Amino acid sequence: MSEFIFKKMILRRRFCKRVIVVGIVFIASFYGSVLLFGNFKGPQIMQITNLDRCPACYGVTVCPELYSNQIILDSTHWSSMFNVRNIFYGYTKSNRRVVLKKLAHDWEFREFDEKICKLMNLSESCNVKALLNISNIDQKVIDIVQYNLSWPDTEPRKGIVLCPYAYSIYDLLHPLLNNRNGNYKSEMINIWTMLNINPEPILLQVLPKTKGWPVPAYGGVCGRLEVVAYEGESLSALTHIPWLKKLKYAQKIISAAMDFTFKHDKFRFYLMDWSLDNIVANEKDEVSFVDLEDVVILDKNISPKKDLPDWYQRYSREVLGPGFTFSIENMCRHHLSDHNIWAACYVLAGDENPFLYPIPKVINDTRPHFDRLLHSCLNGDDKFRTAGKLQHVIEDMLLDEKVIALGAIR
Ligand SMILES: Nc1ncnc2c1ncn2[C@@H]1O[C@H](COP(=O)(O)OP(=O)(O)O)[C@@H](O)[C@H]1O
Ligand SMILES: [Mg+2]
């Protein structure tokens, strides 16, 4: 009996000790963060731009606005203190909401910084300023986006792939390099850095929202921070909205897939990260694609050499396995691929949390072909034709009084 009580006492004492240790660790980390970030309100702009890493940074276009407090961090977001994804929120002096994105995790920056000197063939532990003296920056930029069709990657590939020939990079970067009258070399080092870490700021300038692309309005960059307009909430958080609203978003998602494939006069943009987290919608029901880290860009006007015997054939996605799989190699070997269309239909009607399902019974009763079309967009042969038909049916439904009357049905 007394042994039992003794054991119990030891256990209780151990438990108390653990509670005290956890408490101390929590308080220490809390005050540590406060010390680190300066006050109770979370990080300050200065601490997140990492301007000291320039020219191995994204650029400095929006620094004046950030440093003169025209863009203010919203420090009421407690989450920003323990923010692993490195996404911060803020607002402008005119009260427009903005998102401040570092575009990588801290460990990714550390990894990049550790290998920067080696990548640029400079001495070990070089100073980043030494990058300004290198002579082969154009080749370095080409090497990063190149996809070797003779020895295609077996590992998953991140960032931009520019294919079939990487020298198209000059055409792609035209809107960036010609807009400014800055220093060519430091701008190319910025581009090289973005291509290494996250090419999103490049894409937002090549596909500006002002020209109708379904992407966030681009504010600029400062050090290792990108500023974009807040474009609404992720569709993954909007699964409870009325079905009619979902249908409106679906219409925009399908037209975005068509736009990324056809709208640019030189390139196709095959998005590689289609998930409801990366698609947001705002109060005006505009839909934007917010995560442009992984994109295969195809130059559609090249003259195919012998290495591209099937260039003029269309590539239709084969069944490569369950879920979201694709072949960069095949996309790069053909002048047109149905990847974006298939991916759009996959987020709407595929295996993982399909956005449009369940379809309300009334719709299935009156328009059974709608469900069939969604499935043939996933598995059928001519997905472009199916997408055209789908657009037609959706347009029709959105004009139909009886469907509109469904307004509140979820
Ligand atoms: N411009 C934006 N407007 C609104 N929300 C955004 C915007 N950019 C990012 N977000 C939100 O932040 C999340 C993470 O951003 P994202 O670029 O997808 O980074 P990650 O690489 O961590 O997926 C998104 O899923 C979205 O909810
Ligand atoms: Mg994302």
GROMACS .gro file of C-alpha atoms and ligand atoms in nm:
model
  438
    1MET     CA    1   0.000   0.000   0.000
    2SER     CA    2   0.269   0.249   0.111
    3GLU     CA    3   0.474   0.149  -0.194
    4PHE     CA    4   0.175   0.237  -0.414
    5ILE     CA    5   0.141   0.581  -0.251
    6PHE     CA    6   0.516   0.636  -0.288
    7LYS     CA    7   0.500   0.553  -0.662
    8LYS     CA    8   0.205   0.786  -0.702
    9MET     CA    9   0.395   1.065  -0.532
   10ILE     CA   10   0.695   1.015  -0.759
   11LEU     CA   11   0.469   1.021  -1.064
   12ARG     CA   12   0.296   1.338  -0.945
   13ARG     CA   13   0.632   1.504  -0.876
   14ARG     CA   14   0.756   1.406  -1.225
   15PHE     CA   15   0.440   1.542  -1.379
   16CYS     CA   16   0.479   1.873  -1.191
   17LYS     CA   17   0.842   1.896  -1.302
   18ARG     CA   18   0.739   1.846  -1.665
   19VAL     CA   19   0.469   2.109  -1.641
   20ILE     CA   20   0.722   2.356  -1.495
   21VAL     CA   21   0.981   2.279  -1.767
   22VAL     CA   22   0.721   2.317  -2.046
   23GLY     CA   23   0.606   2.644  -1.886
   24ILE     CA   24   0.961   2.779  -1.868
   25VAL     CA   25   1.033   2.680  -2.231
   26PHE     CA   26   0.711   2.848  -2.345
   27ILE     CA   27   0.780   3.170  -2.155
   28ALA     CA   28   1.144   3.174  -2.274
   29SER     CA   29   1.043   3.127  -2.639
   30PHE     CA   30   0.772   3.391  -2.605
   31TYR     CA   31   1.010   3.652  -2.464
   32GLY     CA   32   1.279   3.536  -2.706
   33SER     CA   33   1.050   3.619  -2.995
   34VAL     CA   34   0.955   3.950  -2.839
   35LEU     CA   35   1.322   4.036  -2.798
   36LEU     CA   36   1.391   3.925  -3.154
   37PHE     CA   37   1.105   4.110  -3.314
   38GLY     CA   38   1.132   4.421  -3.102
   39ASN     CA   39   0.785   4.446  -2.949
   40PHE     CA   40   0.462   4.265  -2.879
   41LYS     CA   41   0.326   4.338  -3.221
   42GLY     CA   42   0.529   4.082  -3.416
   43PRO     CA   43   0.803   4.141  -3.672
   44GLN     CA   44   0.892   4.475  -3.825
   45ILE     CA   45   0.937   4.530  -4.196
   46MET     CA   46   1.314   4.582  -4.155
   47GLN     CA   47   1.351   4.238  -4.000
   48ILE     CA   48   1.182   4.052  -4.282
   49THR     CA   49   1.322   4.214  -4.596
   50ASN     CA   50   1.678   4.080  -4.555
   51LEU     CA   51   1.806   4.367  -4.766
   52ASP     CA   52   2.160   4.277  -4.659
   53ARG     CA   53   2.141   3.972  -4.887
   54CYS     CA   54   2.114   4.188  -5.202
   55PRO     CA   55   2.202   4.152  -5.484
   56ALA     CA   56   2.108   3.790  -5.402
   57CYS     CA   57   1.755   3.916  -5.346
   58TYR     CA   58   1.445   3.984  -5.559
   59GLY     CA   59   1.506   4.359  -5.609
   60VAL     CA   60   1.426   4.687  -5.439
   61THR     CA   61   1.129   4.833  -5.630
   62VAL     CA   62   0.890   4.860  -5.335
   63CYS     CA   63   1.145   4.949  -5.064
   64PRO     CA   64   1.058   5.321  -5.062
   65GLU     CA   65   0.693   5.245  -4.983
   66LEU     CA   66   0.786   4.994  -4.714
   67TYR     CA   67   1.048   5.208  -4.546
   68SER     CA   68   0.834   5.523  -4.549
   69ASN     CA   69   0.545   5.339  -4.383
   70GLN     CA   70   0.316   5.364  -4.683
   71ILE     CA   71   0.277   4.989  -4.649
   72ILE     CA   72   0.223   4.876  -4.293
   73LEU     CA   73   0.250   4.528  -4.145
   74ASP     CA   74  -0.070   4.415  -3.980
   75SER     CA   75   0.074   4.320  -3.646
   76THR     CA   76  -0.261   4.215  -3.505
   77HIS     CA   77  -0.202   3.881  -3.677
   78TRP     CA   78  -0.047   3.689  -3.391
   79SER     CA   79   0.024   3.399  -3.621
   80SER     CA   80   0.290   3.604  -3.795
   81MET     CA   81   0.518   3.562  -3.495
   82PHE     CA   82   0.546   3.188  -3.546
   83ASN     CA   83   0.498   3.212  -3.918
   84VAL     CA   84   0.672   2.919  -4.081
   85ARG     CA   85   0.520   2.979  -4.422
   86ASN     CA   86   0.654   3.334  -4.418
   87ILE     CA   87   0.330   3.497  -4.529
   88PHE     CA   88   0.249   3.830  -4.365
   89TYR     CA   89  -0.049   4.058  -4.404
   90GLY     CA   90  -0.058   4.434  -4.419
   91TYR     CA   91  -0.233   4.734  -4.565
   92THR     CA   92  -0.145   5.045  -4.759
   93LYS     CA   93  -0.200   5.405  -4.650
   94SER     CA   94  -0.510   5.403  -4.873
   95ASN     CA   95  -0.635   5.100  -4.677
   96ARG     CA   96  -0.583   4.838  -4.943
   97ARG     CA   97  -0.500   4.498  -4.799
   98VAL     CA   98  -0.171   4.347  -4.911
   99VAL     CA   99   0.010   4.019  -4.863
  100LEU     CA  100   0.383   4.025  -4.793
  101LYS     CA  101   0.543   3.702  -4.905
  102LYS     CA  102   0.898   3.594  -4.840
  103LEU     CA  103   0.837   3.317  -5.093
  104ALA     CA  104   1.031   3.045  -4.910
  105HIS     CA  105   1.077   2.884  -4.572
  106ASP     CA  106   1.366   2.999  -4.354
  107TRP     CA  107   1.545   2.667  -4.405
  108GLU     CA  108   1.524   2.712  -4.783
  109PHE     CA  109   1.693   3.052  -4.753
  110ARG     CA  110   1.962   2.901  -4.532
  111GLU     CA  111   2.022   2.623  -4.784
  112PHE     CA  112   2.040   2.870  -5.072
  113ASP     CA  113   2.277   3.103  -4.884
  114GLU     CA  114   2.504   2.813  -4.803
  115LYS     CA  115   2.544   2.715  -5.167
  116ILE     CA  116   2.536   3.057  -5.337
  117CYS     CA  117   2.915   3.094  -5.366
  118LYS     CA  118   2.953   2.743  -5.505
  119LEU     CA  119   2.672   2.792  -5.758
  120MET     CA  120   2.847   3.105  -5.885
  121ASN     CA  121   3.194   2.945  -5.883
  122LEU     CA  122   3.318   3.194  -5.624
  123SER     CA  123   3.543   3.123  -5.328
  124GLU     CA  124   3.384   2.948  -5.033
  125SER     CA  125   3.214   3.188  -4.788
  126CYS     CA  126   3.224   3.469  -5.045
  127ASN     CA  127   3.054   3.802  -4.979
  128VAL     CA  128   2.725   3.834  -5.171
  129LYS     CA  129   2.846   4.167  -5.312
  130ALA     CA  130   3.111   3.967  -5.503
  131LEU     CA  131   2.827   3.839  -5.722
  132LEU     CA  132   2.836   4.175  -5.899
  133ASN     CA  133   3.177   4.083  -6.043
  134ILE     CA  134   3.079   3.759  -6.210
  135SER     CA  135   3.079   3.752  -6.588
  136ASN     CA  136   2.855   3.462  -6.692
  137ILE     CA  137   2.523   3.556  -6.535
  138ASP     CA  138   2.324   3.511  -6.861
  139GLN     CA  139   2.442   3.152  -6.891
  140LYS     CA  140   2.362   3.086  -6.523
  141VAL     CA  141   2.007   3.209  -6.579
  142ILE     CA  142   1.965   2.988  -6.887
  143ASP     CA  143   2.104   2.685  -6.701
  144ILE     CA  144   1.842   2.714  -6.428
  145VAL     CA  145   1.536   2.716  -6.654
  146GLN     CA  146   1.672   2.463  -6.905
  147TYR     CA  147   1.507   2.125  -6.931
  148ASN     CA  148   1.724   1.862  -7.091
  149LEU     CA  149   1.501   1.668  -7.326
  150SER     CA  150   1.772   1.412  -7.404
  151TRP     CA  151   1.809   1.324  -7.035
  152PRO     CA  152   1.480   1.420  -6.875
  153ASP     CA  153   1.467   1.457  -6.496
  154THR     CA  154   1.353   1.161  -6.296
  155GLU     CA  155   1.317   1.367  -5.977
  156PRO     CA  156   1.027   1.612  -5.935
  157ARG     CA  157   1.134   1.953  -6.058
  158LYS     CA  158   1.056   2.284  -5.885
  159GLY     CA  159   1.046   2.641  -6.010
  160ILE     CA  160   1.029   2.747  -6.375
  161VAL     CA  161   1.099   2.509  -6.660
  162LEU     CA  162   1.132   2.697  -6.988
  163CYS     CA  163   1.110   2.465  -7.282
  164PRO     CA  164   1.165   2.326  -7.536
  165TYR     CA  165   1.463   2.565  -7.573
  166ALA     CA  166   1.583   2.777  -7.283
  167TYR     CA  167   1.713   3.063  -7.497
  168SER     CA  168   1.351   3.184  -7.514
  169ILE     CA  169   1.426   3.334  -7.172
  170TYR     CA  170   1.511   3.670  -7.332
  171ASP     CA  171   1.164   3.694  -7.484
  172LEU     CA  172   1.009   3.592  -7.153
  173LEU     CA  173   1.203   3.849  -6.952
  174HIS     CA  174   1.140   4.127  -7.201
  175PRO     CA  175   0.868   4.297  -6.990
  176LEU     CA  176   1.098   4.296  -6.685
  177LEU     CA  177   1.424   4.411  -6.833
  178ASN     CA  178   1.277   4.675  -7.059
  179ASN     CA  179   1.057   4.838  -6.800
  180ARG     CA  180   1.341   4.972  -6.597
  181ASN     CA  181   1.657   5.160  -6.670
  182GLY     CA  182   1.859   5.003  -6.393
  183ASN     CA  183   2.180   4.809  -6.388
  184TYR     CA  184   2.154   4.503  -6.616
  185LYS     CA  185   2.389   4.284  -6.415
  186SER     CA  186   2.233   4.338  -6.075
  187GLU     CA  187   1.888   4.288  -6.229
  188MET     CA  188   2.002   3.960  -6.382
  189ILE     CA  189   2.139   3.852  -6.041
  190ASN     CA  190   1.795   3.933  -5.894
  191ILE     CA  191   1.635   3.722  -6.166
  192TRP     CA  192   1.879   3.438  -6.104
  193THR     CA  193   1.797   3.457  -5.729
  194MET     CA  194   1.422   3.447  -5.791
  195LEU     CA  195   1.466   3.153  -6.028
  196ASN     CA  196   1.658   2.974  -5.752
  197ILE     CA  197   1.421   3.056  -5.467
  198ASN     CA  198   1.077   3.126  -5.617
  199PRO     CA  199   1.002   3.280  -5.960
  200GLU     CA  200   0.662   3.422  -5.861
  201PRO     CA  201   0.761   3.793  -5.893
  202ILE     CA  202   0.884   3.724  -6.247
  203LEU     CA  203   0.556   3.561  -6.347
  204LEU     CA  204   0.343   3.834  -6.192
  205GLN     CA  205   0.522   4.085  -6.416
  206VAL     CA  206   0.501   3.870  -6.729
  207LEU     CA  207   0.130   3.804  -6.665
  208PRO     CA  208   0.007   4.126  -6.506
  209LYS     CA  209  -0.337   4.148  -6.351
  210THR     CA  210  -0.375   4.485  -6.528
  211LYS     CA  211  -0.384   4.290  -6.857
  212GLY     CA  212  -0.657   4.061  -6.733
  213TRP     CA  213  -0.453   3.766  -6.603
  214PRO     CA  214  -0.623   3.592  -6.307
  215VAL     CA  215  -0.336   3.658  -6.065
  216PRO     CA  216  -0.278   3.901  -5.776
  217ALA     CA  217  -0.191   4.262  -5.852
  218TYR     CA  218   0.185   4.293  -5.819
  219GLY     CA  219   0.314   4.559  -5.582
  220GLY     CA  220   0.688   4.503  -5.614
  221VAL     CA  221   0.976   4.351  -5.420
  222CYS     CA  222   1.213   4.465  -5.149
  223GLY     CA  223   1.507   4.244  -5.057
  224ARG     CA  224   1.360   3.898  -5.008
  225LEU     CA  225   1.002   4.011  -4.974
  226GLU     CA  226   0.729   4.033  -5.238
  227VAL     CA  227   0.427   4.261  -5.200
  228VAL     CA  228   0.101   4.165  -5.373
  229ALA     CA  229  -0.260   4.269  -5.333
  230TYR     CA  230  -0.475   4.058  -5.103
  231GLU     CA  231  -0.710   3.886  -5.346
  232GLY     CA  232  -0.943   3.704  -5.111
  233GLU     CA  233  -0.984   3.375  -4.935
  234SER     CA  234  -0.863   3.035  -5.051
  235LEU     CA  235  -1.133   2.819  -5.208
  236SER     CA  236  -1.027   2.540  -4.971
  237ALA     CA  237  -1.174   2.756  -4.692
  238LEU     CA  238  -1.491   2.830  -4.890
  239THR     CA  239  -1.641   2.485  -4.922
  240HIS     CA  240  -1.954   2.593  -4.730
  241ILE     CA  241  -2.063   2.862  -4.980
  242PRO     CA  242  -2.382   2.822  -5.192
  243TRP     CA  243  -2.340   2.591  -5.489
  244LEU     CA  244  -2.433   2.868  -5.733
  245LYS     CA  245  -2.130   3.064  -5.617
  246LYS     CA  246  -1.912   2.757  -5.661
  247LEU     CA  247  -2.042   2.732  -6.016
  248LYS     CA  248  -1.940   3.093  -6.082
  249TYR     CA  249  -1.590   3.021  -5.954
  250ALA     CA  250  -1.577   2.701  -6.160
  251GLN     CA  251  -1.652   2.901  -6.473
  252LYS     CA  252  -1.360   3.133  -6.393
  253ILE     CA  253  -1.127   2.845  -6.314
  254ILE     CA  254  -1.196   2.684  -6.652
  255SER     CA  255  -1.144   3.013  -6.837
  256ALA     CA  256  -0.821   3.069  -6.642
  257ALA     CA  257  -0.700   2.725  -6.759
  258MET     CA  258  -0.779   2.828  -7.118
  259ASP     CA  259  -0.607   3.167  -7.072
  260PHE     CA  260  -0.286   3.019  -6.929
  261THR     CA  261  -0.281   2.783  -7.228
  262PHE     CA  262  -0.381   3.015  -7.513
  263LYS     CA  263  -0.390   3.385  -7.424
  264HIS     CA  264  -0.023   3.484  -7.434
  265ASP     CA  265   0.102   3.538  -7.788
  266LYS     CA  266   0.439   3.366  -7.734
  267PHE     CA  267   0.413   3.129  -7.440
  268ARG     CA  268   0.191   2.873  -7.273
  269PHE     CA  269   0.196   2.856  -6.894
  270TYR     CA  270   0.128   2.511  -6.752
  271LEU     CA  271   0.066   2.553  -6.379
  272MET     CA  272   0.201   2.267  -6.172
  273ASP     CA  273   0.043   2.336  -5.835
  274TRP     CA  274  -0.333   2.321  -5.881
  275SER     CA  275  -0.489   2.305  -5.540
  276LEU     CA  276  -0.786   2.484  -5.383
  277ASP     CA  277  -0.539   2.643  -5.137
  278ASN     CA  278  -0.374   2.827  -5.423
  279ILE     CA  279  -0.692   2.965  -5.580
  280VAL     CA  280  -0.858   3.255  -5.398
  281ALA     CA  281  -1.179   3.451  -5.455
  282ASN     CA  282  -1.259   3.805  -5.342
  283GLU     CA  283  -1.584   3.986  -5.260
  284LYS     CA  284  -1.626   4.078  -5.627
  285ASP     CA  285  -1.613   3.705  -5.706
  286GLU     CA  286  -1.287   3.749  -5.894
  287VAL     CA  287  -1.073   3.437  -5.890
  288SER     CA  288  -0.692   3.458  -5.863
  289PHE     CA  289  -0.412   3.203  -5.874
  290VAL     CA  290  -0.182   3.304  -5.590
  291ASP     CA  291   0.096   3.044  -5.591
  292LEU     CA  292   0.307   3.070  -5.905
  293GLU     CA  293   0.614   2.887  -5.784
  294ASP     CA  294   0.603   2.582  -6.011
  295VAL     CA  295   0.525   2.651  -6.376
  296VAL     CA  296   0.628   2.490  -6.704
  297ILE     CA  297   0.652   2.763  -6.967
  298LEU     CA  298   0.641   2.653  -7.329
  299ASP     CA  299   0.756   2.871  -7.619
  300LYS     CA  300   0.488   2.791  -7.875
  301ASN     CA  301   0.654   2.965  -8.171
  302ILE     CA  302   0.985   2.778  -8.192
  303SER     CA  303   1.102   2.597  -8.505
  304PRO     CA  304   1.132   2.237  -8.393
  305LYS     CA  305   1.468   2.070  -8.455
  306LYS     CA  306   1.525   1.698  -8.501
  307ASP     CA  307   1.490   1.640  -8.128
  308LEU     CA  308   1.117   1.724  -8.146
  309PRO     CA  309   0.966   1.487  -8.403
  310ASP     CA  310   0.617   1.507  -8.250
  311TRP     CA  311   0.610   1.881  -8.189
  312TYR     CA  312   0.302   1.948  -8.404
  313GLN     CA  313   0.096   1.675  -8.239
  314ARG     CA  314  -0.116   1.755  -7.937
  315TYR     CA  315  -0.024   1.591  -7.611
  316SER     CA  316  -0.320   1.457  -7.424
  317ARG     CA  317  -0.257   1.362  -7.066
  318GLU     CA  318  -0.225   0.988  -7.025
  319VAL     CA  319  -0.341   0.805  -6.716
  320LEU     CA  320  -0.013   0.823  -6.527
  321GLY     CA  321  -0.141   0.700  -6.197
  322PRO     CA  322  -0.392   0.806  -5.939
  323GLY     CA  323  -0.414   1.169  -5.829
  324PHE     CA  324  -0.229   1.466  -5.965
  325THR     CA  325   0.051   1.341  -6.189
  326PHE     CA  326   0.194   1.481  -6.510
  327SER     CA  327   0.489   1.450  -6.743
  328ILE     CA  328   0.700   1.763  -6.796
  329GLU     CA  329   0.889   1.579  -7.067
  330ASN     CA  330   0.575   1.524  -7.274
  331MET     CA  331   0.453   1.879  -7.223
  332CYS     CA  332   0.786   2.008  -7.350
  333ARG     CA  333   0.788   1.785  -7.659
  334HIS     CA  334   0.449   1.899  -7.794
  335HIS     CA  335   0.323   2.237  -7.911
  336LEU     CA  336   0.001   2.198  -7.711
  337SER     CA  337  -0.094   1.998  -7.405
  338ASP     CA  338  -0.427   1.970  -7.225
  339HIS     CA  339  -0.259   1.980  -6.884
  340ASN     CA  340  -0.426   2.299  -6.751
  341ILE     CA  341  -0.772   2.188  -6.863
  342TRP     CA  342  -0.736   1.849  -6.702
  343ALA     CA  343  -0.597   2.008  -6.382
  344ALA     CA  344  -0.885   2.258  -6.365
  345CYS     CA  345  -1.135   1.974  -6.397
  346TYR     CA  346  -0.938   1.779  -6.137
  347VAL     CA  347  -0.986   2.047  -5.870
  348LEU     CA  348  -1.354   2.073  -5.965
  349ALA     CA  349  -1.438   1.707  -6.006
  350GLY     CA  350  -1.134   1.487  -5.931
  351ASP     CA  351  -1.061   1.241  -5.652
  352GLU     CA  352  -0.947   1.482  -5.379
  353ASN     CA  353  -1.218   1.710  -5.231
  354PRO     CA  354  -1.379   1.800  -5.563
  355PHE     CA  355  -1.500   2.161  -5.536
  356LEU     CA  356  -1.826   2.115  -5.727
  357TYR     CA  357  -1.938   1.800  -5.548
  358PRO     CA  358  -2.191   1.703  -5.437
  359ILE     CA  359  -2.386   1.847  -5.729
  360PRO     CA  360  -2.739   1.941  -5.608
  361LYS     CA  361  -3.004   1.687  -5.706
  362VAL     CA  362  -3.208   1.941  -5.904
  363ILE     CA  363  -2.910   2.007  -6.129
  364ASN     CA  364  -2.844   1.636  -6.182
  365ASP     CA  365  -3.215   1.585  -6.261
  366THR     CA  366  -3.243   1.870  -6.509
  367ARG     CA  367  -2.891   1.866  -6.657
  368PRO     CA  368  -2.744   1.515  -6.620
  369HIS     CA  369  -2.495   1.594  -6.899
  370PHE     CA  370  -2.314   1.840  -6.667
  371ASP     CA  371  -2.174   1.562  -6.447
  372ARG     CA  372  -2.090   1.357  -6.759
  373LEU     CA  373  -1.901   1.649  -6.912
  374LEU     CA  374  -1.696   1.697  -6.595
  375HIS     CA  375  -1.595   1.334  -6.606
  376SER     CA  376  -1.509   1.339  -6.971
  377CYS     CA  377  -1.294   1.646  -6.903
  378LEU     CA  378  -1.093   1.423  -6.669
  379ASN     CA  379  -1.085   1.106  -6.875
  380GLY     CA  380  -1.197   1.185  -7.229
  381ASP     CA  381  -0.988   1.235  -7.543
  382ASP     CA  382  -1.062   1.587  -7.661
  383LYS     CA  383  -1.052   1.785  -7.338
  384PHE     CA  384  -1.046   2.119  -7.517
  385ARG     CA  385  -1.377   2.045  -7.684
  386THR     CA  386  -1.521   1.921  -7.356
  387ALA     CA  387  -1.401   2.237  -7.179
  388GLY     CA  388  -1.575   2.447  -7.447
  389LYS     CA  389  -1.898   2.254  -7.392
  390LEU     CA  390  -1.863   2.285  -7.015
  391GLN     CA  391  -1.823   2.661  -7.046
  392HIS     CA  392  -2.138   2.669  -7.255
  393VAL     CA  393  -2.343   2.464  -7.009
  394ILE     CA  394  -2.223   2.669  -6.711
  395GLU     CA  395  -2.300   2.996  -6.888
  396ASP     CA  396  -2.643   2.863  -6.966
  397MET     CA  397  -2.702   2.757  -6.606
  398LEU     CA  398  -2.590   3.094  -6.469
  399LEU     CA  399  -2.855   3.261  -6.684
  400ASP     CA  400  -3.131   3.017  -6.598
  401GLU     CA  401  -3.382   3.167  -6.352
  402LYS     CA  402  -3.450   2.826  -6.201
  403VAL     CA  403  -3.083   2.772  -6.124
  404ILE     CA  404  -3.045   3.125  -5.990
  405ALA     CA  405  -3.341   3.055  -5.764
  406LEU     CA  406  -3.125   2.783  -5.608
  407GLY     CA  407  -2.910   3.070  -5.479
  408ALA     CA  408  -2.882   2.957  -5.121
  409ILE     CA  409  -2.851   2.583  -5.177
  410ARG     CA  410  -2.515   2.449  -5.061
  411LIG     N1  411  -0.234   3.746  -5.302
  411LIG     C1  412  -0.294   3.673  -5.208
  411LIG     N2  413  -0.418   3.703  -5.166
  411LIG     C2  414  -0.479   3.631  -5.069
  411LIG     N3  415  -0.423   3.526  -5.009
  411LIG     C3  416  -0.299   3.489  -5.046
  411LIG     C4  417  -0.227   3.561  -5.147
  411LIG     N4  418  -0.107   3.501  -5.161
  411LIG     C5  419  -0.103   3.398  -5.073
  411LIG     N5  420  -0.217   3.390  -5.004
  411LIG     C6  421  -0.254   3.292  -4.900
  411LIG     O1  422  -0.135   3.238  -4.844
  411LIG     C7  423  -0.130   3.098  -4.866
  411LIG     C8  424   0.013   3.054  -4.894
  411LIG     O2  425   0.066   3.122  -5.007
  411LIG     P1  426   0.140   3.043  -5.123
  411LIG     O3  427   0.194   3.141  -5.221
  411LIG     O4  428   0.046   2.940  -5.178
  411LIG     O5  429   0.260   2.978  -5.046
  411LIG     P2  430   0.300   2.825  -5.016
  411LIG     O6  431   0.424   2.806  -5.095
  411LIG     O7  432   0.324   2.821  -4.870
  411LIG     O8  433   0.189   2.734  -5.063
  411LIG     C9  434  -0.224   3.071  -4.983
  411LIG     O9  435  -0.275   2.940  -4.979
  411LIG    C10  436  -0.331   3.177  -4.962
  411LIG    O10  437  -0.425   3.133  -4.866
  412MG      MG  438   0.045   2.735  -5.196
   0.00000   0.00000   0.00000
